[in-house]
Every structure is written in structure tokens, then in C-alpha cells.
XYZ file of C-alpha atoms in Angstrom:
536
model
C 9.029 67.660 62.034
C 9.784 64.058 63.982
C 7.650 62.791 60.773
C 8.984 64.158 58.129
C 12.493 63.269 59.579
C 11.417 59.861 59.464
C 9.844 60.037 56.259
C 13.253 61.392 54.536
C 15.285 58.664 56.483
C 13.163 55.962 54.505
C 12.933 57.549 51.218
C 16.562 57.655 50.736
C 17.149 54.512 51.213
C 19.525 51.749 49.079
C 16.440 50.406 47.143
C 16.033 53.783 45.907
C 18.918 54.514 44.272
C 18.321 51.117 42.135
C 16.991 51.690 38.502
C 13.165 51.773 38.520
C 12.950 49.308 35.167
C 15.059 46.717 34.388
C 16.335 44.887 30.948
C 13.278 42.157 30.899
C 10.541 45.903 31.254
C 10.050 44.788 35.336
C 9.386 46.714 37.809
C 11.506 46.873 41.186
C 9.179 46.438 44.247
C 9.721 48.417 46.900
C 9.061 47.036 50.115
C 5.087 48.531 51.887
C 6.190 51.229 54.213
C 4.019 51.617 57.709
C 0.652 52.791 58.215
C 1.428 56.142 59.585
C 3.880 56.569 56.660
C 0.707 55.912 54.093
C -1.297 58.589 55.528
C 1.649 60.994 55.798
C 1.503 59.915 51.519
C -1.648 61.404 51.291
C -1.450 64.447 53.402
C 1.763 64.973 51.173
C -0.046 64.967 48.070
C -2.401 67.435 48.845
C -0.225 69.283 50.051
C 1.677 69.046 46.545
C 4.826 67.864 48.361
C 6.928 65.183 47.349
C 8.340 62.208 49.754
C 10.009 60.192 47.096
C 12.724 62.448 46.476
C 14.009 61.217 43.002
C 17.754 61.254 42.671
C 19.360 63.797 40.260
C 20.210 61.546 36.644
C 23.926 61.985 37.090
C 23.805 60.397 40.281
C 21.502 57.432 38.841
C 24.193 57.107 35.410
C 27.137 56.480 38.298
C 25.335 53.801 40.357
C 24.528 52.521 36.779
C 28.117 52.349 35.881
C 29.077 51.128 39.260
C 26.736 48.183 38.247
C 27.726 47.162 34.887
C 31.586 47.369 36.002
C 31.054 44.970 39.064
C 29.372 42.403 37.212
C 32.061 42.840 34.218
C 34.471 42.261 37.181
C 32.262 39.199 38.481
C 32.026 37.783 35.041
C 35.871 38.192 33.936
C 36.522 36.639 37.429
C 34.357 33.847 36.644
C 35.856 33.405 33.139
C 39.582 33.348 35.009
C 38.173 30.916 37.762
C 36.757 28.866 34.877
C 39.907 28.911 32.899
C 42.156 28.227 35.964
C 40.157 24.678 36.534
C 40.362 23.900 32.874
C 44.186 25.001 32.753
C 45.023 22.478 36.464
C 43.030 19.556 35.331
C 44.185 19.628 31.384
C 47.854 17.137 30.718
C 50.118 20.602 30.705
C 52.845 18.444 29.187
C 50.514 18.125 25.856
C 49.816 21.727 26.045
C 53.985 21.923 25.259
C 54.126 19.221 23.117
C 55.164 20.096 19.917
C 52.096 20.211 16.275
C 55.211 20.797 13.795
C 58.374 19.570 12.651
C 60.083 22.946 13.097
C 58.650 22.975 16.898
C 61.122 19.901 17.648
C 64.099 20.082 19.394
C 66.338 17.561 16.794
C 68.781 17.846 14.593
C 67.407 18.764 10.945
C 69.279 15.321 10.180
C 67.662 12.893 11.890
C 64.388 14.356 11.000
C 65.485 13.649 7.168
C 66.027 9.599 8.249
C 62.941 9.229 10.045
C 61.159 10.885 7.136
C 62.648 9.017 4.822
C 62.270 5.579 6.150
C 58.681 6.588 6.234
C 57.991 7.101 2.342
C 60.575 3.578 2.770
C 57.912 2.115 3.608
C 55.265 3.820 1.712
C 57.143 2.527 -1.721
C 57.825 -1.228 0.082
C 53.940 -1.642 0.752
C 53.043 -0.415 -3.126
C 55.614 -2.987 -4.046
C 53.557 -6.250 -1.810
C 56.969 -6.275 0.116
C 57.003 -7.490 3.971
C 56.695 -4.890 6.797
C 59.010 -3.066 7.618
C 60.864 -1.973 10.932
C 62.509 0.371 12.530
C 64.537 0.850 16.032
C 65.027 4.551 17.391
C 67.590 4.825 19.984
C 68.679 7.877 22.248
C 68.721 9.196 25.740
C 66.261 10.382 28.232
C 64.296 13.263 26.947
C 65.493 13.796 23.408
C 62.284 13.757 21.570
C 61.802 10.101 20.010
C 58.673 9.668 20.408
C 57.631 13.085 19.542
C 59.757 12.874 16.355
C 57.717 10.243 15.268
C 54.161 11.415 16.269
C 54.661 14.763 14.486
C 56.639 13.223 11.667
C 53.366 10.642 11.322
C 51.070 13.040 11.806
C 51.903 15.253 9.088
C 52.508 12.451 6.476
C 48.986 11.289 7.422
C 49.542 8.194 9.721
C 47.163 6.811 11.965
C 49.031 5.677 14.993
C 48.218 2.677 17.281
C 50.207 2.330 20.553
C 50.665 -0.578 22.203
C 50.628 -0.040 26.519
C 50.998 -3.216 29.084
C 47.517 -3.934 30.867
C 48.179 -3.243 34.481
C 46.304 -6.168 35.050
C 44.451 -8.761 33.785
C 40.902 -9.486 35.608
C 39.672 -12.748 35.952
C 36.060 -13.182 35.596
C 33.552 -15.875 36.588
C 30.329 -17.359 35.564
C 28.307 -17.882 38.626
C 30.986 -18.874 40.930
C 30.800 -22.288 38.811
C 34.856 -21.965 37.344
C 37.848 -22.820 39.928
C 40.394 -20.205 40.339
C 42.732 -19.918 36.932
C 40.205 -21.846 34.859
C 38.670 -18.761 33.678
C 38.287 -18.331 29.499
C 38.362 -15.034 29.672
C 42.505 -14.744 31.217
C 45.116 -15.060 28.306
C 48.664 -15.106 28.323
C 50.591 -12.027 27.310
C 52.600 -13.211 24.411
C 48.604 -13.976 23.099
C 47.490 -10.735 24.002
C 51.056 -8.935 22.156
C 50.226 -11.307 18.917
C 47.035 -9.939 18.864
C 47.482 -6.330 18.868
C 50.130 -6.602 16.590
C 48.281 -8.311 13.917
C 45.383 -6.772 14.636
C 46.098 -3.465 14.618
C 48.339 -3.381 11.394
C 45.414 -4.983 9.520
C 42.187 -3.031 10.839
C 40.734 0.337 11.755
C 40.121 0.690 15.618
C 36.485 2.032 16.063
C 37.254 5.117 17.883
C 39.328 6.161 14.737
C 37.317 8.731 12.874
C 36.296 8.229 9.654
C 37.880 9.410 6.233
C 41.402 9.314 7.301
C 43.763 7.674 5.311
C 44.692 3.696 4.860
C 48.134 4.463 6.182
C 49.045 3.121 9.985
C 52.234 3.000 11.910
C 52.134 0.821 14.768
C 54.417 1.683 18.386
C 56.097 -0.497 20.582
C 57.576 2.172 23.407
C 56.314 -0.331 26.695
C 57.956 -3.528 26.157
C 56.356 -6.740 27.819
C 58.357 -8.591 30.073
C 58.518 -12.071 28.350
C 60.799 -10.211 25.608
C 63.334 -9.740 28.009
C 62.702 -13.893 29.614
C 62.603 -15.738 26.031
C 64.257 -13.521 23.293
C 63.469 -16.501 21.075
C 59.924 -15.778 21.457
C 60.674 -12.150 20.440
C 62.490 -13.378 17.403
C 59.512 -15.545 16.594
C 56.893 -12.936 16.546
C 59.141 -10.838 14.422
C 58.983 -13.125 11.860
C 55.304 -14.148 12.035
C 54.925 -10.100 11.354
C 56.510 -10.229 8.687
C 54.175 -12.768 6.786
C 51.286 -11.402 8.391
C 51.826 -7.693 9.171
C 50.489 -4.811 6.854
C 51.993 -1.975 8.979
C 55.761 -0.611 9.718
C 56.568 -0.813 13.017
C 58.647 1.209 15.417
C 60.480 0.138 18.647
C 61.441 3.079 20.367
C 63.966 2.594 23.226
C 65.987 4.496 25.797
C 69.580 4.416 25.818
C 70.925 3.785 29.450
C 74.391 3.776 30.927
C 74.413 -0.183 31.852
C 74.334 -2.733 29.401
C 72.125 -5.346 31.775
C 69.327 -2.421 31.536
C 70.017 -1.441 28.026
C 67.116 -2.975 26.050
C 68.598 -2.235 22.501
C 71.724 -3.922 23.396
C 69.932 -7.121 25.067
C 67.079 -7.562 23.020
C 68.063 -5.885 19.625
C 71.381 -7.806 18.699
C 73.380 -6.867 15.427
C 72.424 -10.448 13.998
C 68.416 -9.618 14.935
C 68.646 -6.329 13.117
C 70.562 -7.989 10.146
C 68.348 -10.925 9.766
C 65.640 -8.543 9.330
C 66.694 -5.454 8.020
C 65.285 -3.422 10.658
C 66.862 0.320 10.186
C 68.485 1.703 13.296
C 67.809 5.422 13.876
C 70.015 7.324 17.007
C 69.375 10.355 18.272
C 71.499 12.467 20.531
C 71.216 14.577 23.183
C 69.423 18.319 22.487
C 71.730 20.551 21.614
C 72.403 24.044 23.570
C 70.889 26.323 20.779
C 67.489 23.882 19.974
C 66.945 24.110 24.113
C 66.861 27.529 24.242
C 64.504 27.655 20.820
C 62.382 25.014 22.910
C 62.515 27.064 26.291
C 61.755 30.430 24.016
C 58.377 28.782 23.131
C 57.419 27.448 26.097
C 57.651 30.774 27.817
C 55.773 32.237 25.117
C 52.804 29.292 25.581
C 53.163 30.687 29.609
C 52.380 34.449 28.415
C 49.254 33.796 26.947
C 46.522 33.541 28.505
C 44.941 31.654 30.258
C 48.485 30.199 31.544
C 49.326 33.330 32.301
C 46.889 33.458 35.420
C 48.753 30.539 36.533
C 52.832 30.995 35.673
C 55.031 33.988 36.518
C 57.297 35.273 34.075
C 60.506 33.320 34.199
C 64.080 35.551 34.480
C 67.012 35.060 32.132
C 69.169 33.478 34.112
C 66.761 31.004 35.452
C 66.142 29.901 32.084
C 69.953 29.046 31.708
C 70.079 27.537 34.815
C 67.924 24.995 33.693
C 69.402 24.168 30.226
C 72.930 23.675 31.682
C 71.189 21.717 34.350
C 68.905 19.612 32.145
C 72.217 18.230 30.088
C 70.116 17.746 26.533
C 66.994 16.343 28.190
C 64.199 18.501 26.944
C 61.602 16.716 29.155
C 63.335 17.365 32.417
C 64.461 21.168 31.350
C 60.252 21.032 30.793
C 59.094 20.081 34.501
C 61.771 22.269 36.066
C 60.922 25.298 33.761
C 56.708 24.417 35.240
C 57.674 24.265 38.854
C 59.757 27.199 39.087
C 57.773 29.369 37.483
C 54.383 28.449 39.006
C 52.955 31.761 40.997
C 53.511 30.898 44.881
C 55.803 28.684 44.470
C 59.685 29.304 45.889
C 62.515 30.425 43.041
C 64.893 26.865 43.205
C 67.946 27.590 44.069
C 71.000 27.668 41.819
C 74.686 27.125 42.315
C 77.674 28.877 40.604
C 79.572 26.951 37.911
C 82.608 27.313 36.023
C 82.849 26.851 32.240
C 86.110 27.446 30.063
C 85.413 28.988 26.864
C 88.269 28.313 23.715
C 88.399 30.772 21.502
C 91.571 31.295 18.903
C 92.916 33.941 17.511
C 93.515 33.944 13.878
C 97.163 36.159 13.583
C 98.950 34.504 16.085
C 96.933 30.943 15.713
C 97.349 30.767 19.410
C 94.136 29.192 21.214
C 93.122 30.759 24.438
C 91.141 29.577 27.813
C 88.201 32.104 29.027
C 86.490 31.311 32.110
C 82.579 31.947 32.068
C 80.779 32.122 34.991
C 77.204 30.201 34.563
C 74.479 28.718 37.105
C 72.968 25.165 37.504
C 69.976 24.406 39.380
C 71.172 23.142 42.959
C 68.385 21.139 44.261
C 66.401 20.039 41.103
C 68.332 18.799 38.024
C 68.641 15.838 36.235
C 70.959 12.928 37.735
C 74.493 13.255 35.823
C 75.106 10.338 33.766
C 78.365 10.029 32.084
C 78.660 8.442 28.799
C 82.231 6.569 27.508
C 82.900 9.319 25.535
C 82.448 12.188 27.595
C 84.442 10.451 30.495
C 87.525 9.846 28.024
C 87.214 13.469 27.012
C 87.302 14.833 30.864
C 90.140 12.285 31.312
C 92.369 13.388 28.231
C 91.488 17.092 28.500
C 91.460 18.071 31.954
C 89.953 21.205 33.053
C 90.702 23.247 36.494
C 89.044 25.422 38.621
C 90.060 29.063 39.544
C 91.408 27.371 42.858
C 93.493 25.339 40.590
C 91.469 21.981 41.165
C 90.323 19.532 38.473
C 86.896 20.347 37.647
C 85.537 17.241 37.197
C 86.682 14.830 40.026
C 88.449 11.599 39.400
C 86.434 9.948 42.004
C 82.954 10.496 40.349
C 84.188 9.486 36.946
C 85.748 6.324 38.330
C 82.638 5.635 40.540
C 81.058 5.838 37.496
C 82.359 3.070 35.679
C 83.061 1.026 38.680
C 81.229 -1.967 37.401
C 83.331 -2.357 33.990
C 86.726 -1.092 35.429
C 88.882 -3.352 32.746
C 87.011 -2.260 29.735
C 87.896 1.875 30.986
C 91.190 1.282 31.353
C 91.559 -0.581 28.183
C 90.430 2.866 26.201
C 92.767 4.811 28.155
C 95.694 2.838 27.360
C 94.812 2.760 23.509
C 93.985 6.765 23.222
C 96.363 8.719 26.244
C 99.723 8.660 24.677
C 97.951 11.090 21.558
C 96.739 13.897 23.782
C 100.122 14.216 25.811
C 103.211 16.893 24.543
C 106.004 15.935 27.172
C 107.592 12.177 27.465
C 107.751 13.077 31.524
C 104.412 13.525 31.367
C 103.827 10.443 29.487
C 106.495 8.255 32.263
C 104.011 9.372 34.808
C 100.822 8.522 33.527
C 102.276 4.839 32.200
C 103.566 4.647 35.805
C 99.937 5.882 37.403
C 98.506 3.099 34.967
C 100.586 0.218 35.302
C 99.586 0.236 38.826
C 95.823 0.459 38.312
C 96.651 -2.770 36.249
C 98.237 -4.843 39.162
C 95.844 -3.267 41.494
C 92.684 -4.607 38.966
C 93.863 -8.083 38.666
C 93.555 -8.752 42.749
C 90.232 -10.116 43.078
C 89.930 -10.942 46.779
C 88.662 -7.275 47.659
C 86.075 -5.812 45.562
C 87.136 -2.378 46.775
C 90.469 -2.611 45.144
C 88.640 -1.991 41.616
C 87.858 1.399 42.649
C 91.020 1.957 44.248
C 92.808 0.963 41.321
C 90.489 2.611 38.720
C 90.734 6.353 40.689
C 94.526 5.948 40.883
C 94.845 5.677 37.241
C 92.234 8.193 35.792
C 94.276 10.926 38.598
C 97.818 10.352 37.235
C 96.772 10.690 33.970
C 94.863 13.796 34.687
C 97.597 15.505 36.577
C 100.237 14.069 34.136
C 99.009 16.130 31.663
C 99.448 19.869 32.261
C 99.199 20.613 28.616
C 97.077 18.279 26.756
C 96.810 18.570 22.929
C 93.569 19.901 21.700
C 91.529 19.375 19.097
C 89.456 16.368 17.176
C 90.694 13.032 17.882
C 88.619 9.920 16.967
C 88.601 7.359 20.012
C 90.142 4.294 19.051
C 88.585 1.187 20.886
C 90.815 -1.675 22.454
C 92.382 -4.672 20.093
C 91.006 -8.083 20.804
C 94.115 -10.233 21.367
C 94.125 -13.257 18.818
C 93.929 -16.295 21.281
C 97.029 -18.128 18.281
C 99.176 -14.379 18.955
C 99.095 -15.092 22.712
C 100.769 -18.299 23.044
C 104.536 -18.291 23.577
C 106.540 -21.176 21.561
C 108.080 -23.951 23.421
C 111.138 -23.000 23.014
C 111.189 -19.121 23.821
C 108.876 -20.259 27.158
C 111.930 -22.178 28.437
C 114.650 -19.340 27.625
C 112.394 -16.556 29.112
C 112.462 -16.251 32.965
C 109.525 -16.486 34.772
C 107.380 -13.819 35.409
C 105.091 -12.178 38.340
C 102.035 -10.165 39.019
C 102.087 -10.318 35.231
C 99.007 -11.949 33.170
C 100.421 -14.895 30.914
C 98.338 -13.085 28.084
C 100.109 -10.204 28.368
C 103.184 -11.533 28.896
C 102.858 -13.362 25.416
C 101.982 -10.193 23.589
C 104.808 -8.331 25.053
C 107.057 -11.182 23.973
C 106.168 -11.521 20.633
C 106.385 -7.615 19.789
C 109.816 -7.460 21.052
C 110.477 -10.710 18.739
C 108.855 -8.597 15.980
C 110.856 -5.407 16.689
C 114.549 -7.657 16.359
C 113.601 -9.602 13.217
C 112.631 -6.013 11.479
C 116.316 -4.755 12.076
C 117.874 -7.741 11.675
């Protein structure tokens, strides 16, 4: 009895509930069971009794299914793992970038000029006509250079990119050159001459084959002699143009200062006129072509394998980071990743007010509705305020349920602190339009005239913002009811230098004047002269 106890206890062990053949016709080998159990074996058979119980064949068809669905779960777990390191070490900004014209975020418009200028310069080069350029302008994140890849790719244009070396490596033979006698170091305005010229004549080698003759060259990474000697820049312009085969494209990024603004330092009217380089801007992305963009990129996350990697993102998130973003498609990009990225926290967002106009057609009357939206609190793109959108908050202020301006006088003025005269100069030209009351204009001349006197006292620097905040509040709170609607911003008249010059002989009848620029005071003399002699 002890033996056949132990005898059972062995034959129903793990390795006997394994199939006895396998795919490749082998055998399983069992491992040699003791002596005394081999001569139990033979007693057995004579005794026509069987130790190796076989298992009944339903109970062999579930350990085979219990099998074949773990290694199904090893090998789709594999495949995921697999797909996970492909998906973390692949550029995820290229997997968003967009293959099509209708996958861009721009205006239908400014597609039409860049595709135009293209078959521009299609006709020019069947016509033995110089190269021809082009400068595309706009903010952060609006798409330029993805306008023109796609736009190139699907008129079939090789592109060549030009990139500043990080550095250049000096090499020596033997030890035998002294330091900066090396042949092998050249100068960068060498090294720019030679990719331009180069590259708009020849095929690079790592270009396939059978493509097209047609090549666009790129100039996104300007070198930094442009910006030392812009008559070197001028110079190499024109050598392209008696040497160059391919159009050209600067792209640069509009920026809020005009000592960092490349397009105004570098690109002058007279540069573009002398040769006729077309000047494409774009603006910001709209509201509607964000969400398009932000509806695809969430559909990209669904699929898989990103969709072992992202979380779903919510609704309101989504329009969190589009009011956030303000029209930068890259940034709305990188905060759309990181928030949705399983593990990671939810960013936190931050209530904001938005006033909605809407007009009704019977009574023609327009009415303010206040919408409550969300902004991304911690992440977001830096606020930069353009001219135009500071004149507009200026002329057309907005409050807060709490009845407080919505946009604060102090950032706007902080924003323009470094070109205070210039500001003010707009704000006189344009206020007087968008105000309904004469009280309400007395106060904001008042608020004004003071920023003047306070801007012309240059001993303290911190006057300028002083007197800049005092005069974008008073005419702000002047205006209770501003006049809506589309009015084009006038800039300021230049003052003809002959126009502000008093005569002799009105200087010594006029009394003499203070805290009042002798420009000025000419121009306000001469209207008044103006204003008598038409009534007399």
C-alpha cells in the first residue's frame, strides 16, 4: 500500500500532464524514476495494472489551451514591449508632422502664395532667368517650415537644408602644423558660399535616384556673420544670383523686439527691392484649424501602438490648451504629449473669462455674453503682445465679473516699456475714434498729456513706466462705452523738419513756453495759424 502510494504520487506529476509529442514529432523525456519504482513497473505489468495513469483527453485539450493562450499572451506582450521601445526612441514630433496640404494648420490663402511662387519659379528657370527668392515671415509655431516641406514635397522638390556646424575640428598632420595653421579649418562665410552654390547646382549622394531635377534650397539657421557684416550678406545674394540654379527660401521668426527681429535687421525694404525677393507672412493659427490639428493628433494617439503609451485626452483639456497655446501649433503639440502621457499628473488649469458679442438682428442692438473657459496654469506659452492686439485691449476695454479690467494696464505697459514714445504716439492718433462722450474724451487727453510730460524727464528711467501705465489706465477707464466695430489703425505722422520751425517774427510775439517740446510747440502754432487764415 506505502508503494503504490508512492507510485501514484510520482505518476501524477506536472511532466505528465505535458503533451507526449510535440510540433517538431519529439518526444518529452521523462525524468528515470528509482530502482524500487522499476521493479514495482514490472510486477505491475504482470499484474496487468497500470502506473502511468493517462489523463482523461478533456483534461489534456485544457492544459493545451492553457498553453497556446499564455504564449499568445507572452508574444502580444512582446510585440507591445517591442512597439513601446520603437514608439520612445522614434522623433514623436515627426510622427505629428503633417504628409498633406489639407493636414496643415494655415490659412487656404497663404497656401495659394507659397504655391504659386513655386511654379514662379518653375516658369523663371524655363525662361534662363536668375534665382529666385523668397522670405516667409510669422510667429512661433505657425507652420512655416512645414508649409514649405509639404508644399515641396508634393510638387516634387528635393530639399537641401542648410544647419550651422557646431564646430569646426581642426586636424593635424603628425603634430608637424602650429595651432590655426591647419588646411583643413575654413571660415564660415567659405563654408555658407559653398553650400549655397553647391547645393543649387548638384545632387547630394544620399539623394535617391530618379527623383526629379527640381531643388529648393533652406536657409532657417542663420550664421552669425549675417547679422556682423550685412554687406557680406548683400554680397552673397548677388553672387547667387549669377551663379545659383535653385530658389531659395529664408524662413524667419517674427519676434516682439526689433534688435532680435532678423527680418527687420537683416531683410531691409531696399534688400528685398533690389532683388525682388517675395515676402510671404503668415499669422497666427486660427481657433477652428487648432482644433482640426488637435482632432488629428488625438486620433494618431488612439491607434496603436501610441495608444499603449497616451491616455485618452478629455474635452476640456483639449481647450485648455488651444486658448493657452495663443495660435502656436507647436507648443499646443508638446503640452497636448505631456499631459496625456499614462502616469503622468493632469496639468492644472485656471478659470478664465471670455466675452462673447453676439447681435441681434430686430433690434440691431449688440450684446456682451460672458463664457467661462480654462487655460493651462502651469504650462503655456509665454504671452507676447503684438502692437495691434495691445491697441485693441487699450481702445476696447473688457471687465471682469468683479468689475476689473481684464487685461491689466501694468502688463501691457510693461510690455512696451522699451519703445514707450512710439505707444503713445498710436494712441494719440487712433483714441479719439473709439470714444462716444466728450467727458470721456477730457479725461483720457488729460490722463495722456501727463504721460507726455512724465516721458520727456529722462533723469529716472522708471518714470517711462510710470508715465506709460498712467496713460494706457485713463484711457481705459475713460471709456465706459467704447465704439465697436472695424477700425483700421492709423500710424503716427512724421513731422516735416520745414513745418516745425516757427518764423522769426511769430517766435518773438509768442510767449515762451515750458515743459513743452519746441517741436511741438511749432506744430501747435502753425495749426492754430492755419485754423484763422481758413475763416478769415
Amino acid at each position: 500500500m506505502n508503494m503504490n502510494t508512492r507510485k501514484k504520487t510520482w505518476v501524477k506529476s506536472v511532466f505528465s500532464q505535458l503533451p507526449a509529442e510535440t510540433n517538431n514529432n519529439t518526444t518529452v523525456a521523462s525524468p528515470k524514476p528509482p530502482d524500487d519504482t522499476r521493479k514495482t513497473r514490472k510486477s505491475s505489468r504482470n499484474t496487468n495494472t497500470t502506473l502511468s495513469e493517462k489523463p482523461a483527453p478533456a483534461k489534456i485539450a485544457d492544459v493545451v489551451n492553457l498553453v497556446e493562450s499564455d504564449e499568445e499572451t507572452q508574444h502580444k506582450d512582446a510585440a507591445v514591449a517591442s512597439s513601446l521601445r520603437c514608439v520612445i526612441h522614434e522623433n514623436w514630433m515627426e510622427v505629428y508632422a503633417p504628409t498633406k496640404s489639407e493636414e496643415l494648420a494655415i490659412h487656404a490663402k497663404k497656401m495659394q502664395e507659397v504655391e504659386q511662387w513655386l511654379k514662379h519659379c518653375e516658369v523663371m528657370k524655363k525662361k534662363k532667368r536668375p534665382a529666385q527668392l523668397c522670405l516667409l515671415t510669422g510667429p512661433s509655431g505657425c507652420g512655416k517650415t512645414a508649409a514649405v516641406h509639404v508644399v515641396a514635397k508634393e510638387m516634387k522638390y528635393s530639399i537641401q537644408e542648410w544647419t550651422n556646424p557646431v564646430d569646426q575640428e581642426v586636424i593635424y598632420n603628425l603634430g608637424d602644423q602650429m595651432y590655426g595653421e591647419s588646411n583643413f579649418k575654413s571660415s564660415q562665410v567659405e563654408t555658407f558660399k559653398a553650400f549655397l552654390f553647391q547645393a543649387s547646382r548638384y545632387r547630394s549622394l544620399l539623394e535617391l535616384t530618379g527623383g526629379g531635377d527640381k531643388r529648393l534650397l533652406i536657409i532657417e539657421d542663420f550664421p552669425n556673420f549675417l547679422f556682423k557684416e550685412s554687406s557680406t550678406f548683400e554680397e552673397i545674394l548677388n553672387e547667387y544670383l549669377i551663379y545659383g540654379k535653385a530658389p531659395l527660401v529664408f524662413i524667419v521668426t517674427d519676434t516682439k523686439r526689433r534688435g532680435l527681429n532678423i527680418s527687420y535687421n537683416l531683410f531691409t525694404d531696399e534688400l528685398k527691392q533690389k532683388f525682388l525677393m517675395t515676402h510671404i507672412s503668415l499669422n497666427p493659427v486660427a481657433t477652428t484649424l487648432m482644433q482640426n490639428a488637435m482632432k488629428r493628433f488625438c486620433t494618431i494617439m488612439r491607434k496603436p501602438p501610441y495608444n499603449e503609451m497616451y491616455r485618452p485626452p478629455t474635452t476640456e483639456l483639449i481647450d485648455s490648451i488651444i486658448l493657452s497655446a495663443q495660435g502656436d501649433i507647436r507648443n499646443a503639440l508638446i503640452n497636448l504629449h505631456f499631459s496625456s502621457l499614462k502616469g503622468a499628473p493632469q496639468l492644472l488649469t485656471k478659470p478664465v473669462d471670455q466675452v462673447e458679442l453676439s447681435q441681434d438682428n430686430n433690434n440691431k442692438r449688440t450684446t456682451r455674453k460672458r463664457k467661462c473657459q480654462t487655460t493651462l496654469k502651469s504650462v503655456g506659452r509665454d504671452e507676447t503682445v503684438t502692437m495691434m492686439h495691445a491697441l485693441g485691449r487699450v481702445f476696447n476695454p473688457k471687465y471682469t465679473e468683479s468689475n476689473k479690467l481684464l487685461h491689466s494696464p501694468e502688463d501691457i505697459a510693461q510690455a512696451f516699456i522699451t519703445e514707450p514714445k512710439k505707444f503713445t504716439d498710436f494712441v494719440h492718433t487712433n483714441y479719439l475714434h473709439h470714444f462716444r462722450d466728450i467727458d470721456a474724451v477730457v479725461d483720457a487727453a488729460n490722463g495722456l498729456s501727463l504721460c507726455d510730460v512724465i516721458l520727456t524727464e529722462y533723469r529716472d528711467d522708471a518714470l517711462a513706466l510710470t508715465g506709460l501705465n498712467l496713460g494706457i489706465r485713463n484711457v481705459m477707464v475713460a471709456n465706459k462705452n467704447p465704439i465697436t466695430g472695424w477700425m483700421p489703425v492709423k500710424g503716427p505722422k512724421r513731422i516735416n523738419p520745414d513745418h516745425a520751425k516757427i518764423p522769426t517774427a511769430g517766435a518773438k510775439l509768442l510767449p515762451t513756453h515750458h515743459n513743452l517740446s519746441k517741436t511741438l510747440y511749432a506744430m501747435e502754432y502753425k495749426t492754430f495759424v492755419n485754423i484763422v487764415n481758413a475763416r478769415l
